[in-house]
PDB file of N, CA and C in Angstrom:
ATOM      1  N   MET A   1      32.160 146.296 137.483  1.00  0.00           N
ATOM      2  CA  MET A   1      31.955 146.839 136.170  1.00  0.00           C
ATOM      3  C   MET A   1      33.218 147.596 135.767  1.00  0.00           C
ATOM      4  N   VAL A   2      33.668 147.370 134.552  1.00  0.00           N
ATOM      5  CA  VAL A   2      34.856 148.042 134.021  1.00  0.00           C
ATOM      6  C   VAL A   2      34.455 148.825 132.780  1.00  0.00           C
ATOM      7  N   ILE A   3      34.905 150.073 132.699  1.00  0.00           N
ATOM      8  CA  ILE A   3      34.634 150.934 131.545  1.00  0.00           C
ATOM      9  C   ILE A   3      35.962 151.329 130.936  1.00  0.00           C
ATOM     10  N   LEU A   4      35.981 151.462 129.621  1.00  0.00           N
ATOM     11  CA  LEU A   4      37.188 151.909 128.933  1.00  0.00           C
ATOM     12  C   LEU A   4      37.113 153.408 128.690  1.00  0.00           C
ATOM     13  N   ILE A   5      38.172 154.123 129.070  1.00  0.00           N
ATOM     14  CA  ILE A   5      38.271 155.568 128.861  1.00  0.00           C
ATOM     15  C   ILE A   5      39.449 155.821 127.932  1.00  0.00           C
ATOM     16  N   THR A   6      39.256 156.741 126.993  1.00  0.00           N
ATOM     17  CA  THR A   6      40.334 157.009 126.034  1.00  0.00           C
ATOM     18  C   THR A   6      41.482 157.753 126.698  1.00  0.00           C
ATOM     19  N   LYS A   7      42.702 157.403 126.292  1.00  0.00           N
ATOM     20  CA  LYS A   7      43.900 158.078 126.793  1.00  0.00           C
ATOM     21  C   LYS A   7      44.141 159.368 126.023  1.00  0.00           C
ATOM     22  N   PHE A   8      43.857 159.325 124.719  1.00  0.00           N
ATOM     23  CA  PHE A   8      44.122 160.460 123.835  1.00  0.00           C
ATOM     24  C   PHE A   8      42.863 160.755 123.034  1.00  0.00           C
ATOM     25  N   LYS A   9      42.855 161.879 122.329  1.00  0.00           N
ATOM     26  CA  LYS A   9      41.695 162.233 121.507  1.00  0.00           C
ATOM     27  C   LYS A   9      41.533 161.291 120.326  1.00  0.00           C
ATOM     28  N   GLY A  10      42.614 160.907 119.709  1.00  0.00           N
ATOM     29  CA  GLY A  10      42.529 160.004 118.566  1.00  0.00           C
ATOM     30  C   GLY A  10      42.326 158.570 119.026  1.00  0.00           C
ATOM     31  N   VAL A  11      41.185 158.022 118.702  1.00  0.00           N
ATOM     32  CA  VAL A  11      40.871 156.664 119.133  1.00  0.00           C
ATOM     33  C   VAL A  11      41.040 155.741 117.939  1.00  0.00           C
ATOM     34  N   GLY A  12      42.203 155.109 117.863  1.00  0.00           N
ATOM     35  CA  GLY A  12      42.458 154.233 116.732  1.00  0.00           C
ATOM     36  C   GLY A  12      42.455 152.767 117.118  1.00  0.00           C
ATOM     37  N   THR A  13      43.151 152.419 118.178  1.00  0.00           N
ATOM     38  CA  THR A  13      43.257 151.012 118.579  1.00  0.00           C
ATOM     39  C   THR A  13      42.867 150.858 120.043  1.00  0.00           C
ATOM     40  N   ILE A  14      42.724 149.622 120.437  1.00  0.00           N
ATOM     41  CA  ILE A  14      42.348 149.313 121.818  1.00  0.00           C
ATOM     42  C   ILE A  14      43.421 149.765 122.809  1.00  0.00           C
ATOM     43  N   SER A  15      44.660 149.896 122.345  1.00  0.00           N
ATOM     44  CA  SER A  15      45.744 150.331 123.238  1.00  0.00           C
ATOM     45  C   SER A  15      45.607 151.805 123.626  1.00  0.00           C
ATOM     46  N   ASN A  16      44.727 152.543 122.941  1.00  0.00           N
ATOM     47  CA  ASN A  16      44.485 153.942 123.288  1.00  0.00           C
ATOM     48  C   ASN A  16      43.427 154.097 124.387  1.00  0.00           C
ATOM     49  N   TYR A  17      42.974 152.982 124.933  1.00  0.00           N
ATOM     50  CA  TYR A  17      41.976 153.013 125.998  1.00  0.00           C
ATOM     51  C   TYR A  17      42.601 152.579 127.320  1.00  0.00           C
ATOM     52  N   ARG A  18      42.020 153.068 128.389  1.00  0.00           N
ATOM     53  CA  ARG A  18      42.473 152.712 129.730  1.00  0.00           C
ATOM     54  C   ARG A  18      41.259 152.162 130.488  1.00  0.00           C
ATOM     55  N   PRO A  19      41.358 150.971 131.100  1.00  0.00           N
ATOM     56  CA  PRO A  19      40.217 150.418 131.843  1.00  0.00           C
ATOM     57  C   PRO A  19      40.066 151.094 133.212  1.00  0.00           C
ATOM     58  N   ILE A  20      38.849 151.411 133.559  1.00  0.00           N
ATOM     59  CA  ILE A  20      38.534 152.018 134.851  1.00  0.00           C
ATOM     60  C   ILE A  20      37.457 151.164 135.517  1.00  0.00           C
ATOM     61  N   ALA A  21      37.709 150.738 136.751  1.00  0.00           N
ATOM     62  CA  ALA A  21      36.728 149.944 137.501  1.00  0.00           C
ATOM     63  C   ALA A  21      35.763 150.879 138.216  1.00  0.00           C
ATOM     64  N   LEU A  22      34.473 150.625 138.069  1.00  0.00           N
ATOM     65  CA  LEU A  22      33.454 151.459 138.700  1.00  0.00           C
ATOM     66  C   LEU A  22      32.878 150.846 139.965  1.00  0.00           C
ATOM     67  N   ALA A  23      33.308 149.652 140.341  1.00  0.00           N
ATOM     68  CA  ALA A  23      32.738 148.984 141.513  1.00  0.00           C
ATOM     69  C   ALA A  23      32.911 149.829 142.768  1.00  0.00           C
ATOM     70  N   ASN A  24      34.104 150.344 143.015  1.00  0.00           N
ATOM     71  CA  ASN A  24      34.325 151.165 144.203  1.00  0.00           C
ATOM     72  C   ASN A  24      33.462 152.415 144.171  1.00  0.00           C
ATOM     73  N   PHE A  25      33.297 152.987 143.009  1.00  0.00           N
ATOM     74  CA  PHE A  25      32.483 154.188 142.850  1.00  0.00           C
ATOM     75  C   PHE A  25      31.030 153.904 143.235  1.00  0.00           C
ATOM     76  N   GLN A  26      30.503 152.765 142.768  1.00  0.00           N
ATOM     77  CA  GLN A  26      29.127 152.398 143.085  1.00  0.00           C
ATOM     78  C   GLN A  26      28.948 152.201 144.588  1.00  0.00           C
ATOM     79  N   PHE A  27      29.903 151.535 145.235  1.00  0.00           N
ATOM     80  CA  PHE A  27      29.812 151.315 146.675  1.00  0.00           C
ATOM     81  C   PHE A  27      29.868 152.632 147.437  1.00  0.00           C
ATOM     82  N   LYS A  28      30.661 153.577 146.943  1.00  0.00           N
ATOM     83  CA  LYS A  28      30.744 154.884 147.601  1.00  0.00           C
ATOM     84  C   LYS A  28      29.409 155.613 147.521  1.00  0.00           C
ATOM     85  N   ILE A  29      28.738 155.518 146.387  1.00  0.00           N
ATOM     86  CA  ILE A  29      27.438 156.172 146.228  1.00  0.00           C
ATOM     87  C   ILE A  29      26.413 155.537 147.161  1.00  0.00           C
ATOM     88  N   VAL A  30      26.352 154.210 147.182  1.00  0.00           N
ATOM     89  CA  VAL A  30      25.398 153.510 148.044  1.00  0.00           C
ATOM     90  C   VAL A  30      25.669 153.846 149.510  1.00  0.00           C
ATOM     91  N   THR A  31      26.933 153.836 149.906  1.00  0.00           N
ATOM     92  CA  THR A  31      27.296 154.162 151.284  1.00  0.00           C
ATOM     93  C   THR A  31      26.883 155.579 151.634  1.00  0.00           C
ATOM     94  N   LYS A  32      27.105 156.515 150.731  1.00  0.00           N
ATOM     95  CA  LYS A  32      26.739 157.917 150.970  1.00  0.00           C
ATOM     96  C   LYS A  32      25.228 158.062 151.145  1.00  0.00           C
ATOM     97  N   VAL A  33      24.451 157.357 150.337  1.00  0.00           N
ATOM     98  CA  VAL A  33      22.991 157.418 150.449  1.00  0.00           C
ATOM     99  C   VAL A  33      22.544 156.877 151.806  1.00  0.00           C
ATOM    100  N   ILE A  34      23.113 155.744 152.227  1.00  0.00           N
ATOM    101  CA  ILE A  34      22.755 155.154 153.520  1.00  0.00           C
ATOM    102  C   ILE A  34      23.123 156.097 154.661  1.00  0.00           C
ATOM    103  N   VAL A  35      24.323 156.667 154.607  1.00  0.00           N
ATOM    104  CA  VAL A  35      24.775 157.591 155.659  1.00  0.00           C
ATOM    105  C   VAL A  35      23.863 158.804 155.732  1.00  0.00           C
ATOM    106  N   ASP A  36      23.492 159.363 154.587  1.00  0.00           N
ATOM    107  CA  ASP A  36      22.618 160.538 154.581  1.00  0.00           C
ATOM    108  C   ASP A  36      21.246 160.221 155.164  1.00  0.00           C
ATOM    109  N   ARG A  37      20.724 159.044 154.867  1.00  0.00           N
ATOM    110  CA  ARG A  37      19.410 158.676 155.398  1.00  0.00           C
ATOM    111  C   ARG A  37      19.469 158.411 156.899  1.00  0.00           C
ATOM    112  N   LEU A  38      20.555 157.769 157.347  1.00  0.00           N
ATOM    113  CA  LEU A  38      20.690 157.500 158.777  1.00  0.00           C
ATOM    114  C   LEU A  38      21.009 158.764 159.571  1.00  0.00           C
ATOM    115  N   ALA A  39      21.557 159.780 158.904  1.00  0.00           N
ATOM    116  CA  ALA A  39      21.914 161.024 159.598  1.00  0.00           C
ATOM    117  C   ALA A  39      20.695 161.673 160.237  1.00  0.00           C
ATOM    118  N   MET A  40      19.546 161.541 159.604  1.00  0.00           N
ATOM    119  CA  MET A  40      18.328 162.120 160.169  1.00  0.00           C
ATOM    120  C   MET A  40      17.965 161.453 161.492  1.00  0.00           C
ATOM    121  N   LEU A  41      18.260 160.154 161.601  1.00  0.00           N
ATOM    122  CA  LEU A  41      17.939 159.429 162.826  1.00  0.00           C
ATOM    123  C   LEU A  41      18.978 159.640 163.916  1.00  0.00           C
ATOM    124  N   THR A  42      20.245 159.795 163.533  1.00  0.00           N
ATOM    125  CA  THR A  42      21.295 159.896 164.545  1.00  0.00           C
ATOM    126  C   THR A  42      21.101 161.108 165.436  1.00  0.00           C
ATOM    127  N   VAL A  43      20.590 162.186 164.894  1.00  0.00           N
ATOM    128  CA  VAL A  43      20.344 163.379 165.705  1.00  0.00           C
ATOM    129  C   VAL A  43      19.333 163.063 166.802  1.00  0.00           C
ATOM    130  N   LYS A  44      18.373 162.203 166.507  1.00  0.00           N
ATOM    131  CA  LYS A  44      17.322 161.877 167.472  1.00  0.00           C
ATOM    132  C   LYS A  44      17.772 160.860 168.515  1.00  0.00           C
ATOM    133  N   ILE A  45      18.633 159.902 168.140  1.00  0.00           N
ATOM    134  CA  ILE A  45      18.921 158.803 169.060  1.00  0.00           C
ATOM    135  C   ILE A  45      20.284 158.866 169.731  1.00  0.00           C
ATOM    136  N   LEU A  46      21.206 159.702 169.249  1.00  0.00           N
ATOM    137  CA  LEU A  46      22.518 159.799 169.880  1.00  0.00           C
ATOM    138  C   LEU A  46      22.516 160.895 170.929  1.00  0.00           C
ATOM    139  N   SER A  47      23.190 160.628 172.033  1.00  0.00           N
ATOM    140  CA  SER A  47      23.298 161.651 173.076  1.00  0.00           C
ATOM    141  C   SER A  47      24.309 162.704 172.650  1.00  0.00           C
ATOM    142  N   CYS A  48      24.335 163.816 173.371  1.00  0.00           N
ATOM    143  CA  CYS A  48      25.256 164.895 173.007  1.00  0.00           C
ATOM    144  C   CYS A  48      26.711 164.481 173.205  1.00  0.00           C
ATOM    145  N   GLN A  49      26.981 163.444 174.013  1.00  0.00           N
ATOM    146  CA  GLN A  49      28.351 162.971 174.194  1.00  0.00           C
ATOM    147  C   GLN A  49      28.845 162.174 172.989  1.00  0.00           C
ATOM    148  N   GLN A  50      27.963 161.791 172.104  1.00  0.00           N
ATOM    149  CA  GLN A  50      28.338 161.017 170.928  1.00  0.00           C
ATOM    150  C   GLN A  50      28.268 161.877 169.671  1.00  0.00           C
ATOM    151  N   ARG A  51      28.681 163.093 169.784  1.00  0.00           N
ATOM    152  CA  ARG A  51      28.564 164.051 168.688  1.00  0.00           C
ATOM    153  C   ARG A  51      29.408 163.712 167.477  1.00  0.00           C
ATOM    154  N   ARG A  52      30.431 162.942 167.627  1.00  0.00           N
ATOM    155  CA  ARG A  52      31.351 162.677 166.527  1.00  0.00           C
ATOM    156  C   ARG A  52      30.620 162.108 165.312  1.00  0.00           C
ATOM    157  N   PHE A  53      29.548 161.403 165.513  1.00  0.00           N
ATOM    158  CA  PHE A  53      28.865 160.757 164.402  1.00  0.00           C
ATOM    159  C   PHE A  53      27.681 161.566 163.890  1.00  0.00           C
ATOM    160  N   VAL A  54      27.613 162.827 164.278  1.00  0.00           N
ATOM    161  CA  VAL A  54      26.575 163.728 163.801  1.00  0.00           C
ATOM    162  C   VAL A  54      27.241 164.765 162.914  1.00  0.00           C
ATOM    163  N   LYS A  55      26.626 165.061 161.773  1.00  0.00           N
ATOM    164  CA  LYS A  55      27.206 166.046 160.855  1.00  0.00           C
ATOM    165  C   LYS A  55      27.462 167.367 161.570  1.00  0.00           C
ATOM    166  N   CYS A  56      28.502 168.045 161.143  1.00  0.00           N
ATOM    167  CA  CYS A  56      28.904 169.364 161.659  1.00  0.00           C
ATOM    168  C   CYS A  56      29.503 169.306 163.056  1.00  0.00           C
ATOM    169  N   HIS A  57      29.736 168.135 163.594  1.00  0.00           N
ATOM    170  CA  HIS A  57      30.398 168.006 164.891  1.00  0.00           C
ATOM    171  C   HIS A  57      31.686 167.222 164.699  1.00  0.00           C
ATOM    172  N   HIS A  58      32.625 167.481 165.577  1.00  0.00           N
ATOM    173  CA  HIS A  58      33.932 166.848 165.462  1.00  0.00           C
ATOM    174  C   HIS A  58      34.317 166.204 166.787  1.00  0.00           C
ATOM    175  N   ILE A  59      35.261 165.288 166.730  1.00  0.00           N
ATOM    176  CA  ILE A  59      35.723 164.630 167.947  1.00  0.00           C
ATOM    177  C   ILE A  59      36.341 165.644 168.906  1.00  0.00           C
ATOM    178  N   THR A  60      36.832 166.752 168.377  1.00  0.00           N
ATOM    179  CA  THR A  60      37.419 167.781 169.242  1.00  0.00           C
ATOM    180  C   THR A  60      36.372 168.413 170.155  1.00  0.00           C
ATOM    181  N   ASP A  61      35.097 168.372 169.767  1.00  0.00           N
ATOM    182  CA  ASP A  61      34.037 168.867 170.650  1.00  0.00           C
ATOM    183  C   ASP A  61      34.047 168.090 171.959  1.00  0.00           C
ATOM    184  N   ASN A  62      34.182 166.773 171.867  1.00  0.00           N
ATOM    185  CA  ASN A  62      34.199 165.940 173.068  1.00  0.00           C
ATOM    186  C   ASN A  62      35.475 166.130 173.867  1.00  0.00           C
ATOM    187  N   ILE A  63      36.575 166.443 173.211  1.00  0.00           N
ATOM    188  CA  ILE A  63      37.814 166.727 173.931  1.00  0.00           C
ATOM    189  C   ILE A  63      37.620 167.968 174.793  1.00  0.00           C
ATOM    190  N   CYS A  64      36.963 168.976 174.255  1.00  0.00           N
ATOM    191  CA  CYS A  64      36.681 170.199 175.022  1.00  0.00           C
ATOM    192  C   CYS A  64      35.751 169.902 176.199  1.00  0.00           C
ATOM    193  N   ILE A  65      34.736 169.082 175.974  1.00  0.00           N
ATOM    194  CA  ILE A  65      33.812 168.714 177.051  1.00  0.00           C
ATOM    195  C   ILE A  65      34.563 167.977 178.153  1.00  0.00           C
ATOM    196  N   THR A  66      35.449 167.049 177.775  1.00  0.00           N
ATOM    197  CA  THR A  66      36.236 166.296 178.751  1.00  0.00           C
ATOM    198  C   THR A  66      37.149 167.222 179.539  1.00  0.00           C
ATOM    199  N   SER A  67      37.781 168.152 178.856  1.00  0.00           N
ATOM    200  CA  SER A  67      38.657 169.114 179.525  1.00  0.00           C
ATOM    201  C   SER A  67      37.881 169.930 180.557  1.00  0.00           C
ATOM    202  N   GLU A  68      36.699 170.382 180.185  1.00  0.00           N
ATOM    203  CA  GLU A  68      35.868 171.144 181.120  1.00  0.00           C
ATOM    204  C   GLU A  68      35.443 170.277 182.304  1.00  0.00           C
ATOM    205  N   ALA A  69      35.145 169.009 182.052  1.00  0.00           N
ATOM    206  CA  ALA A  69      34.747 168.107 183.138  1.00  0.00           C
ATOM    207  C   ALA A  69      35.881 167.938 184.141  1.00  0.00           C
ATOM    208  N   PHE A  70      37.116 167.813 183.663  1.00  0.00           N
ATOM    209  CA  PHE A  70      38.252 167.679 184.570  1.00  0.00           C
ATOM    210  C   PHE A  70      38.481 168.960 185.367  1.00  0.00           C
ATOM    211  N   LYS A  71      38.232 170.108 184.766  1.00  0.00           N
ATOM    212  CA  LYS A  71      38.353 171.375 185.499  1.00  0.00           C
ATOM    213  C   LYS A  71      37.326 171.439 186.630  1.00  0.00           C
ATOM    214  N   MET A  72      36.143 170.879 186.384  1.00  0.00           N
ATOM    215  CA  MET A  72      35.086 170.895 187.390  1.00  0.00           C
ATOM    216  C   MET A  72      35.397 169.973 188.560  1.00  0.00           C
ATOM    217  N   LEU A  73      36.318 169.023 188.387  1.00  0.00           N
ATOM    218  CA  LEU A  73      36.657 168.100 189.470  1.00  0.00           C
ATOM    219  C   LEU A  73      37.271 168.809 190.669  1.00  0.00           C
ATOM    220  N   SER A  74      37.856 169.975 190.447  1.00  0.00           N
ATOM    221  CA  SER A  74      38.463 170.703 191.560  1.00  0.00           C
ATOM    222  C   SER A  74      37.401 171.309 192.485  1.00  0.00           C
ATOM    223  N   HIS A  75      36.165 171.384 192.029  1.00  0.00           N
ATOM    224  CA  HIS A  75      35.065 171.909 192.844  1.00  0.00           C
ATOM    225  C   HIS A  75      34.396 170.749 193.577  1.00  0.00           C
ATOM    226  N   LYS A  76      34.227 170.896 194.855  1.00  0.00           N
ATOM    227  CA  LYS A  76      33.601 169.852 195.661  1.00  0.00           C
ATOM    228  C   LYS A  76      32.129 169.722 195.286  1.00  0.00           C
ATOM    229  N   ALA A  77      31.723 168.514 194.975  1.00  0.00           N
ATOM    230  CA  ALA A  77      30.326 168.251 194.623  1.00  0.00           C
ATOM    231  C   ALA A  77      29.689 167.412 195.722  1.00  0.00           C
ATOM    232  N   PHE A  78      28.381 167.382 195.750  1.00  0.00           N
ATOM    233  CA  PHE A  78      27.663 166.577 196.731  1.00  0.00           C
ATOM    234  C   PHE A  78      28.051 165.114 196.558  1.00  0.00           C
ATOM    235  N   GLY A  79      28.560 164.497 197.588  1.00  0.00           N
ATOM    236  CA  GLY A  79      28.951 163.093 197.531  1.00  0.00           C
ATOM    237  C   GLY A  79      30.327 162.864 196.948  1.00  0.00           C
ATOM    238  N   GLY A  80      31.032 163.890 196.542  1.00  0.00           N
ATOM    239  CA  GLY A  80      32.376 163.723 195.997  1.00  0.00           C
ATOM    240  C   GLY A  80      32.374 163.636 194.483  1.00  0.00           C
ATOM    241  N   ASN A  81      33.557 163.572 193.933  1.00  0.00           N
ATOM    242  CA  ASN A  81      33.731 163.505 192.483  1.00  0.00           C
ATOM    243  C   ASN A  81      34.369 162.178 192.100  1.00  0.00           C
ATOM    244  N   LEU A  82      34.081 161.720 190.906  1.00  0.00           N
ATOM    245  CA  LEU A  82      34.609 160.444 190.449  1.00  0.00           C
ATOM    246  C   LEU A  82      34.841 160.503 188.947  1.00  0.00           C
ATOM    247  N   VAL A  83      35.971 159.950 188.513  1.00  0.00           N
ATOM    248  CA  VAL A  83      36.266 159.824 187.090  1.00  0.00           C
ATOM    249  C   VAL A  83      36.492 158.350 186.808  1.00  0.00           C
ATOM    250  N   ILE A  84      35.873 157.843 185.770  1.00  0.00           N
ATOM    251  CA  ILE A  84      36.041 156.437 185.385  1.00  0.00           C
ATOM    252  C   ILE A  84      36.497 156.390 183.938  1.00  0.00           C
ATOM    253  N   LYS A  85      37.547 155.625 183.688  1.00  0.00           N
ATOM    254  CA  LYS A  85      37.990 155.387 182.316  1.00  0.00           C
ATOM    255  C   LYS A  85      37.764 153.915 182.029  1.00  0.00           C
ATOM    256  N   LEU A  86      37.016 153.638 181.007  1.00  0.00           N
ATOM    257  CA  LEU A  86      36.722 152.255 180.642  1.00  0.00           C
ATOM    258  C   LEU A  86      37.521 151.862 179.417  1.00  0.00           C
ATOM    259  N   ASN A  87      38.052 150.665 179.431  1.00  0.00           N
ATOM    260  CA  ASN A  87      38.757 150.131 178.273  1.00  0.00           C
ATOM    261  C   ASN A  87      37.774 149.257 177.509  1.00  0.00           C
ATOM    262  N   VAL A  88      37.362 149.722 176.350  1.00  0.00           N
ATOM    263  CA  VAL A  88      36.384 148.977 175.561  1.00  0.00           C
ATOM    264  C   VAL A  88      37.046 148.329 174.347  1.00  0.00           C
ATOM    265  N   HIS A  89      38.292 147.928 174.526  1.00  0.00           N
ATOM    266  CA  HIS A  89      39.058 147.344 173.424  1.00  0.00           C
ATOM    267  C   HIS A  89      38.346 146.142 172.816  1.00  0.00           C
ATOM    268  N   LYS A  90      37.762 145.296 173.651  1.00  0.00           N
ATOM    269  CA  LYS A  90      37.103 144.101 173.131  1.00  0.00           C
ATOM    270  C   LYS A  90      35.585 144.200 173.268  1.00  0.00           C
ATOM    271  N   ALA A  91      35.072 145.403 173.229  1.00  0.00           N
ATOM    272  CA  ALA A  91      33.632 145.599 173.394  1.00  0.00           C
ATOM    273  C   ALA A  91      32.846 144.910 172.292  1.00  0.00           C
ATOM    274  N   PHE A  92      33.391 144.872 171.094  1.00  0.00           N
ATOM    275  CA  PHE A  92      32.693 144.234 169.979  1.00  0.00           C
ATOM    276  C   PHE A  92      32.458 142.759 170.265  1.00  0.00           C
ATOM    277  N   ASP A  93      33.450 142.091 170.871  1.00  0.00           N
ATOM    278  CA  ASP A  93      33.331 140.658 171.151  1.00  0.00           C
ATOM    279  C   ASP A  93      32.364 140.368 172.290  1.00  0.00           C
ATOM    280  N   THR A  94      32.190 141.311 173.192  1.00  0.00           N
ATOM    281  CA  THR A  94      31.352 141.061 174.362  1.00  0.00           C
ATOM    282  C   THR A  94      29.977 141.709 174.254  1.00  0.00           C
ATOM    283  N   LEU A  95      29.656 142.243 173.109  1.00  0.00           N
ATOM    284  CA  LEU A  95      28.380 142.919 172.911  1.00  0.00           C
ATOM    285  C   LEU A  95      27.235 141.919 172.946  1.00  0.00           C
ATOM    286  N   ASN A  96      26.170 142.266 173.632  1.00  0.00           N
ATOM    287  CA  ASN A  96      24.975 141.437 173.671  1.00  0.00           C
ATOM    288  C   ASN A  96      24.126 141.807 172.453  1.00  0.00           C
ATOM    289  N   TRP A  97      24.258 141.024 171.396  1.00  0.00           N
ATOM    290  CA  TRP A  97      23.614 141.346 170.125  1.00  0.00           C
ATOM    291  C   TRP A  97      22.095 141.291 170.219  1.00  0.00           C
ATOM    292  N   GLU A  98      21.564 140.402 171.059  1.00  0.00           N
ATOM    293  CA  GLU A  98      20.116 140.323 171.226  1.00  0.00           C
ATOM    294  C   GLU A  98      19.573 141.644 171.774  1.00  0.00           C
ATOM    295  N   PHE A  99      20.265 142.176 172.785  1.00  0.00           N
ATOM    296  CA  PHE A  99      19.876 143.459 173.375  1.00  0.00           C
ATOM    297  C   PHE A  99      19.975 144.577 172.341  1.00  0.00           C
ATOM    298  N   LEU A 100      21.075 144.593 171.588  1.00  0.00           N
ATOM    299  CA  LEU A 100      21.276 145.638 170.585  1.00  0.00           C
ATOM    300  C   LEU A 100      20.161 145.627 169.544  1.00  0.00           C
ATOM    301  N   LEU A 101      19.786 144.456 169.071  1.00  0.00           N
ATOM    302  CA  LEU A 101      18.717 144.361 168.070  1.00  0.00           C
ATOM    303  C   LEU A 101      17.374 144.798 168.647  1.00  0.00           C
ATOM    304  N   ARG A 102      17.117 144.462 169.924  1.00  0.00           N
ATOM    305  CA  ARG A 102      15.880 144.928 170.574  1.00  0.00           C
ATOM    306  C   ARG A 102      15.856 146.455 170.652  1.00  0.00           C
ATOM    307  N   MET A 103      17.002 147.049 170.973  1.00  0.00           N
ATOM    308  CA  MET A 103      17.088 148.511 171.060  1.00  0.00           C
ATOM    309  C   MET A 103      16.883 149.159 169.690  1.00  0.00           C
ATOM    310  N   LEU A 104      17.467 148.561 168.643  1.00  0.00           N
ATOM    311  CA  LEU A 104      17.274 149.099 167.295  1.00  0.00           C
ATOM    312  C   LEU A 104      15.799 149.084 166.920  1.00  0.00           C
ATOM    313  N   ARG A 105      15.124 147.984 167.232  1.00  0.00           N
ATOM    314  CA  ARG A 105      13.690 147.905 166.939  1.00  0.00           C
ATOM    315  C   ARG A 105      12.909 148.934 167.763  1.00  0.00           C
ATOM    316  N   ALA A 106      13.320 149.143 169.013  1.00  0.00           N
ATOM    317  CA  ALA A 106      12.638 150.125 169.866  1.00  0.00           C
ATOM    318  C   ALA A 106      12.779 151.538 169.304  1.00  0.00           C
ATOM    319  N   PHE A 107      13.890 151.811 168.615  1.00  0.00           N
ATOM    320  CA  PHE A 107      14.099 153.122 168.006  1.00  0.00           C
ATOM    321  C   PHE A 107      13.476 153.218 166.618  1.00  0.00           C
ATOM    322  N   GLY A 108      12.804 152.153 166.174  1.00  0.00           N
ATOM    323  CA  GLY A 108      12.089 152.226 164.914  1.00  0.00           C
ATOM    324  C   GLY A 108      12.793 151.602 163.725  1.00  0.00           C
ATOM    325  N   PHE A 109      13.965 150.998 163.942  1.00  0.00           N
ATOM    326  CA  PHE A 109      14.639 150.316 162.840  1.00  0.00           C
ATOM    327  C   PHE A 109      13.913 149.000 162.583  1.00  0.00           C
ATOM    328  N   ASN A 110      13.828 148.617 161.313  1.00  0.00           N
ATOM    329  CA  ASN A 110      13.147 147.364 161.013  1.00  0.00           C
ATOM    330  C   ASN A 110      14.144 146.210 160.965  1.00  0.00           C
ATOM    331  N   ASN A 111      13.668 145.034 160.590  1.00  0.00           N
ATOM    332  CA  ASN A 111      14.499 143.828 160.608  1.00  0.00           C
ATOM    333  C   ASN A 111      15.595 143.812 159.560  1.00  0.00           C
ATOM    334  N   VAL A 112      15.653 144.793 158.682  1.00  0.00           N
ATOM    335  CA  VAL A 112      16.722 144.860 157.685  1.00  0.00           C
ATOM    336  C   VAL A 112      18.074 144.945 158.382  1.00  0.00           C
ATOM    337  N   PHE A 113      18.120 145.542 159.569  1.00  0.00           N
ATOM    338  CA  PHE A 113      19.369 145.719 160.296  1.00  0.00           C
ATOM    339  C   PHE A 113      19.770 144.471 161.073  1.00  0.00           C
ATOM    340  N   ASP A 114      18.970 143.415 161.008  1.00  0.00           N
ATOM    341  CA  ASP A 114      19.313 142.179 161.711  1.00  0.00           C
ATOM    342  C   ASP A 114      20.486 141.456 161.078  1.00  0.00           C
ATOM    343  N   GLY A 115      20.794 141.742 159.825  1.00  0.00           N
ATOM    344  CA  GLY A 115      21.929 141.101 159.151  1.00  0.00           C
ATOM    345  C   GLY A 115      21.529 139.854 158.610  1.00  0.00           C
TER     346      GLY A 115
END
């Protein structure tokens, strides 16, 4: 959708108008509504390690948690300590979509999320 907005107060000819596209604006509104509605669910289904996607939390929270975890490695724990770093660069390609959809349904999402 394109709307014409006047450039100046005096509107005499079509050259005094400027076209503005509203398509991006509409998508931003729809996206914001979806995000706000899903925000209520994310608090219930995301673990505390996935705080980045919960309102009022930042990725720096997890950096602090990681830093504290590394400090704890100097203390001997039962059975020893272990740190694992996983490279999930191609995780999207190797995702088991059938499992993911079953999990979404188990958390109460309906078939709209099936794509």
